Amino acid sequence: MDINFEELVNKFVAGGINFAGKLLLGLLIFFVGKWLIKKIIQTLDKLMTKRQIDIALKSFLKNVFNILCYAFLFIIIINVVGKQTVSLAAIIGSVGLAIGLAVKDNLANFAGGIVLLLNKPFKGGDFIEAQNLSGTIKSVGILYSTLTTADNKTVYIPNGPLSTGNIINYTTQGTRRIDIIVGVEYGTDIEKVKTTLLDLARNHPKVLPEPEPLCRMTKINESSLDFVLRVWVKSEDFWPTTFDLNEGIYRQLTLNGVKIPFPQLTVHLAK
């Protein structure tokens, strides 16, 4: 069979020009689409900020919308360069199944992020304790939630375990109770201890008058009498007031001649 070399070259050149044209068109659509998506995301961000939407929810919605926009852009580019949507859908379905099996944990994290945003156990700026960690919520991403610890570390917690585990939110309530245990020596005047601790609490400017401060003996220990001082403060005053009271209790008990016992161990030697 005779092969027309010139005809093959012409077909190759024509095919190459056609492919290059479609490739350039695809690149043009991609960069234009990328620019449009950026503008849409910026507009969406301004709209959500204006409506004062929680920063955690805003972050999640922006991430999801960004992924959906790029997926839509990818489908448009594939159709423009000559592939059919039906065959593309079959390919995406097959690849999606394989990827889904490989990243099932990430899918669980994605579902967990949706659960967190629907149930709203916390919002951006709340101080929480979860997964043996504590810190201030910065954002809820597609797969991870971000919080900043008290010592300024950034921690990423997977949304899956976070949504199914225990979450302690310290911000939702306006007030918190401080419980301080104080041990004193046997023989100490009980009323003297109670009066000292209560006077200290009532004179602190950040201790709330209601509910009223409470001080009672809670336990007769092996080497001490244990008292508890319970006071209520605003949530934001919890740690400063705790530090103040601990320092004040030691100082005031010492001034009043009340001794705080050291741990003791009695050893009997057999003769």
Coordinates of C-alpha atoms in Angstrom, one line a residue:
M1 CA 0.0 0.0 0.0
D2 CA 1.4 3.4 -1.0
I3 CA 1.8 5.9 1.8
N4 CA 1.5 9.6 0.8
F5 CA 4.1 11.1 3.1
E6 CA 3.1 14.6 2.2
E7 CA -0.5 13.9 3.2
L8 CA 0.6 12.5 6.6
V9 CA 2.7 15.5 7.3
N10 CA -0.3 17.8 6.4
K11 CA -2.6 15.8 8.7
F12 CA 0.0 15.9 11.5
V13 CA 0.5 19.7 11.1
A14 CA -3.3 20.3 10.9
G15 CA -3.8 18.1 14.0
G16 CA -1.0 19.9 15.8
I17 CA -2.4 23.3 15.0
N18 CA -5.9 22.2 16.0
F19 CA -4.6 20.8 19.3
A20 CA -2.5 23.9 20.0
G21 CA -5.5 26.1 19.3
K22 CA -7.6 24.2 21.7
L23 CA -4.8 24.1 24.3
L24 CA -4.4 27.9 24.1
L25 CA -8.2 28.3 24.3
G26 CA -8.3 26.0 27.3
L27 CA -5.4 28.0 29.0
L28 CA -7.2 31.3 28.2
I29 CA -10.4 30.0 29.8
F30 CA -8.5 28.7 32.8
F31 CA -6.8 32.1 33.5
V32 CA -9.9 34.1 32.9
G33 CA -11.9 31.7 35.0
K34 CA -9.3 31.8 37.8
W35 CA -9.5 35.6 37.8
L36 CA -13.4 35.5 37.9
I37 CA -13.3 33.0 40.8
K38 CA -11.0 35.2 42.7
K39 CA -13.3 38.2 42.2
I40 CA -16.4 36.2 43.2
I41 CA -14.7 34.9 46.3
Q42 CA -13.7 38.5 47.3
T43 CA -17.3 39.6 46.7
L44 CA -18.6 36.7 48.7
D45 CA -16.2 37.5 51.5
K46 CA -17.3 41.1 51.7
L47 CA -20.9 40.1 51.6
M48 CA -20.5 37.7 54.5
T49 CA -18.4 40.2 56.5
K50 CA -21.2 42.8 56.0
R51 CA -23.8 40.3 57.3
Q52 CA -21.5 39.6 60.2
I53 CA -21.3 35.9 59.5
D54 CA -19.2 33.9 62.0
I55 CA -15.5 33.7 60.9
A56 CA -15.5 29.9 61.2
L57 CA -18.5 29.5 58.9
K58 CA -17.2 32.1 56.5
S59 CA -13.9 30.2 56.1
F60 CA -15.7 26.9 55.5
L61 CA -18.1 28.3 52.9
K62 CA -15.3 30.1 51.0
N63 CA -13.3 26.9 50.8
V64 CA -16.2 24.8 49.6
F65 CA -17.3 27.5 47.1
N66 CA -13.7 27.7 45.8
I67 CA -13.5 24.0 45.1
L68 CA -16.9 23.9 43.4
C69 CA -16.0 26.8 41.1
Y70 CA -12.7 25.2 40.0
A71 CA -14.5 21.8 39.4
F72 CA -17.0 23.7 37.2
L73 CA -14.2 25.5 35.4
F74 CA -12.4 22.2 34.8
I75 CA -15.6 20.7 33.2
I76 CA -16.0 23.7 31.0
I77 CA -12.4 23.4 29.8
I78 CA -12.7 19.7 29.0
N79 CA -15.9 20.3 27.0
V80 CA -14.3 23.2 25.1
V81 CA -11.2 21.1 24.0
G82 CA -13.5 18.5 22.5
K83 CA -14.4 15.9 25.1
Q84 CA -18.0 15.0 25.9
T85 CA -19.5 15.6 29.3
V86 CA -21.0 12.0 29.5
S87 CA -17.6 10.3 29.0
L88 CA -16.1 12.9 31.3
A89 CA -18.6 12.0 34.0
A90 CA -17.8 8.3 33.7
I91 CA -14.1 9.1 34.1
I92 CA -14.7 11.4 37.0
G93 CA -16.9 8.8 38.6
S94 CA -14.3 6.0 38.3
V95 CA -11.5 8.2 39.5
G96 CA -13.7 9.6 42.3
L97 CA -14.4 6.2 43.6
A98 CA -10.8 5.3 43.7
I99 CA -9.9 8.5 45.4
G100 CA -12.8 8.2 47.8
L101 CA -11.5 4.8 49.0
A102 CA -8.0 6.2 49.4
V103 CA -9.1 9.3 51.4
K104 CA -12.0 8.0 53.4
D105 CA -10.6 9.7 56.5
N106 CA -10.6 13.0 54.8
L107 CA -14.2 12.5 53.7
A108 CA -15.1 11.8 57.3
N109 CA -13.3 15.1 58.2
F110 CA -15.3 16.9 55.5
A111 CA -18.5 15.5 56.9
G112 CA -17.4 16.4 60.4
G113 CA -16.9 20.0 59.3
I114 CA -20.5 20.2 58.0
V115 CA -21.7 18.7 61.3
L116 CA -19.8 21.3 63.3
L117 CA -21.2 24.2 61.2
L118 CA -24.8 22.8 61.5
N119 CA -24.7 22.1 65.2
K120 CA -22.5 25.1 66.1
P121 CA -20.9 23.9 69.3
F122 CA -18.5 26.9 69.0
K123 CA -17.9 29.9 66.8
G124 CA -14.8 31.8 65.8
G125 CA -13.1 33.4 68.8
D126 CA -14.5 31.0 71.3
F127 CA -12.1 29.3 73.8
I128 CA -12.6 25.6 73.8
E129 CA -11.1 22.4 75.1
A130 CA -11.3 19.3 72.8
Q131 CA -9.1 16.3 71.9
N132 CA -6.9 17.0 74.9
L133 CA -6.1 20.5 73.5
S134 CA -7.4 23.9 74.4
G135 CA -7.3 27.2 72.6
T136 CA -9.2 29.9 70.7
I137 CA -11.0 28.9 67.5
K138 CA -9.7 30.8 64.4
S139 CA -11.5 28.9 61.6
V140 CA -13.3 25.8 60.5
G141 CA -11.7 24.5 57.2
I142 CA -12.9 21.8 54.9
L143 CA -10.9 19.1 56.7
Y144 CA -9.4 20.8 59.8
S145 CA -10.4 23.3 62.4
T146 CA -7.7 25.8 63.5
L147 CA -7.2 27.0 67.0
T148 CA -4.5 29.1 68.7
T149 CA -3.3 27.9 72.1
A150 CA -2.7 30.1 75.1
D151 CA 1.1 30.1 74.4
N152 CA 0.4 31.2 70.7
K153 CA 0.8 27.8 68.9
T154 CA -1.4 27.1 65.9
V155 CA -3.1 23.7 66.1
Y156 CA -5.0 21.9 63.3
I157 CA -7.6 19.4 64.6
P158 CA -9.3 17.0 62.1
N159 CA -13.0 17.8 61.9
G160 CA -14.1 14.1 62.1
P161 CA -12.8 13.4 65.6
L162 CA -13.6 16.9 66.7
S163 CA -17.3 16.6 65.7
T164 CA -17.8 13.2 67.5
G165 CA -15.7 14.0 70.6
N166 CA -16.4 16.0 73.8
I167 CA -16.1 19.8 73.4
I168 CA -15.9 22.1 76.4
N169 CA -16.7 25.7 75.4
Y170 CA -15.6 28.2 78.0
T171 CA -16.9 31.3 76.2
T172 CA -20.7 30.6 75.8
Q173 CA -21.4 31.3 79.5
G174 CA -20.8 34.8 80.8
T175 CA -19.6 33.7 84.2
R176 CA -17.4 30.9 85.6
R177 CA -16.8 29.5 89.1
I178 CA -13.4 29.3 90.7
D179 CA -12.7 26.5 93.2
I180 CA -9.6 26.8 95.3
I181 CA -8.6 24.0 97.7
V182 CA -6.7 25.1 100.8
G183 CA -5.1 22.7 103.3
V184 CA -4.3 23.9 106.9
E185 CA -2.8 22.2 109.9
Y186 CA -4.8 20.2 112.5
G187 CA -5.8 22.3 115.4
T188 CA -6.4 25.4 113.3
D189 CA -9.5 27.5 114.2
I190 CA -12.1 26.6 111.4
E191 CA -13.9 29.9 111.7
K192 CA -10.7 31.8 111.4
V193 CA -9.8 30.1 108.1
K194 CA -13.3 30.6 106.7
T195 CA -13.4 34.3 107.7
T196 CA -9.9 34.9 106.2
L197 CA -10.7 33.3 102.9
L198 CA -14.2 34.9 102.6
D199 CA -12.9 38.4 103.4
L200 CA -10.2 38.0 100.8
A201 CA -12.7 36.9 98.2
R202 CA -15.3 39.6 99.0
N203 CA -12.7 42.4 98.8
H204 CA -11.4 41.3 95.3
P205 CA -12.8 43.7 92.7
K206 CA -13.4 41.0 90.1
V207 CA -15.2 38.5 92.4
L208 CA -19.0 38.8 91.8
P209 CA -21.2 39.4 94.8
E210 CA -23.9 37.1 93.4
P211 CA -23.7 34.1 93.7
E212 CA -22.2 34.9 97.1
P213 CA -18.6 33.5 97.8
L214 CA -18.6 30.2 99.7
C215 CA -16.0 28.7 102.0
R216 CA -16.5 25.3 103.8
M217 CA -14.3 22.5 105.1
T218 CA -14.5 19.7 102.5
K219 CA -12.2 16.9 103.8
I220 CA -10.3 15.7 106.9
N221 CA -7.1 14.6 105.3
E222 CA -4.3 12.5 106.8
S223 CA -2.2 15.5 107.5
S224 CA -4.4 18.5 106.8
L225 CA -7.9 20.0 107.0
D226 CA -9.0 20.9 103.5
F227 CA -11.2 23.9 102.8
V228 CA -12.7 25.0 99.5
L229 CA -13.2 28.6 98.4
R230 CA -15.8 29.0 95.7
V231 CA -16.3 32.3 93.9
W232 CA -17.9 33.5 90.7
V233 CA -16.3 35.8 88.1
K234 CA -16.8 36.9 84.6
S235 CA -15.4 34.4 82.1
E236 CA -12.7 36.7 80.9
D237 CA -11.5 37.3 84.5
F238 CA -11.1 33.6 85.4
W239 CA -7.3 33.2 85.2
P240 CA -6.3 36.7 86.6
T241 CA -8.6 36.3 89.6
T242 CA -7.4 32.7 90.2
F243 CA -3.8 33.8 90.3
D244 CA -4.7 36.8 92.6
L245 CA -6.6 34.6 95.0
N246 CA -4.0 31.9 95.3
E247 CA -1.3 34.5 96.0
G248 CA -3.6 36.4 98.4
I249 CA -4.6 33.3 100.3
Y250 CA -1.0 32.2 101.0
R251 CA -0.1 35.8 102.0
Q252 CA -3.1 36.3 104.3
L253 CA -3.0 32.9 106.0
T254 CA 0.7 33.5 106.8
L255 CA 0.0 36.9 108.3
N256 CA -2.8 35.5 110.4
G257 CA -0.6 32.7 111.7
V258 CA -2.4 29.9 110.0
K259 CA 0.1 27.2 108.9
I260 CA -0.2 25.2 105.7
P261 CA 1.2 21.7 106.3
F262 CA 3.8 19.9 104.2
P263 CA 3.1 16.4 103.0
Q264 CA 4.1 13.9 105.7
L265 CA 5.0 10.3 105.8
T266 CA 5.2 8.5 109.2
V267 CA 7.6 5.5 109.3
H268 CA 7.6 3.0 112.1
L269 CA 10.8 1.0 112.6
A270 CA 10.4 -2.5 114.2
K271 CA 12.8 -3.2 117.1

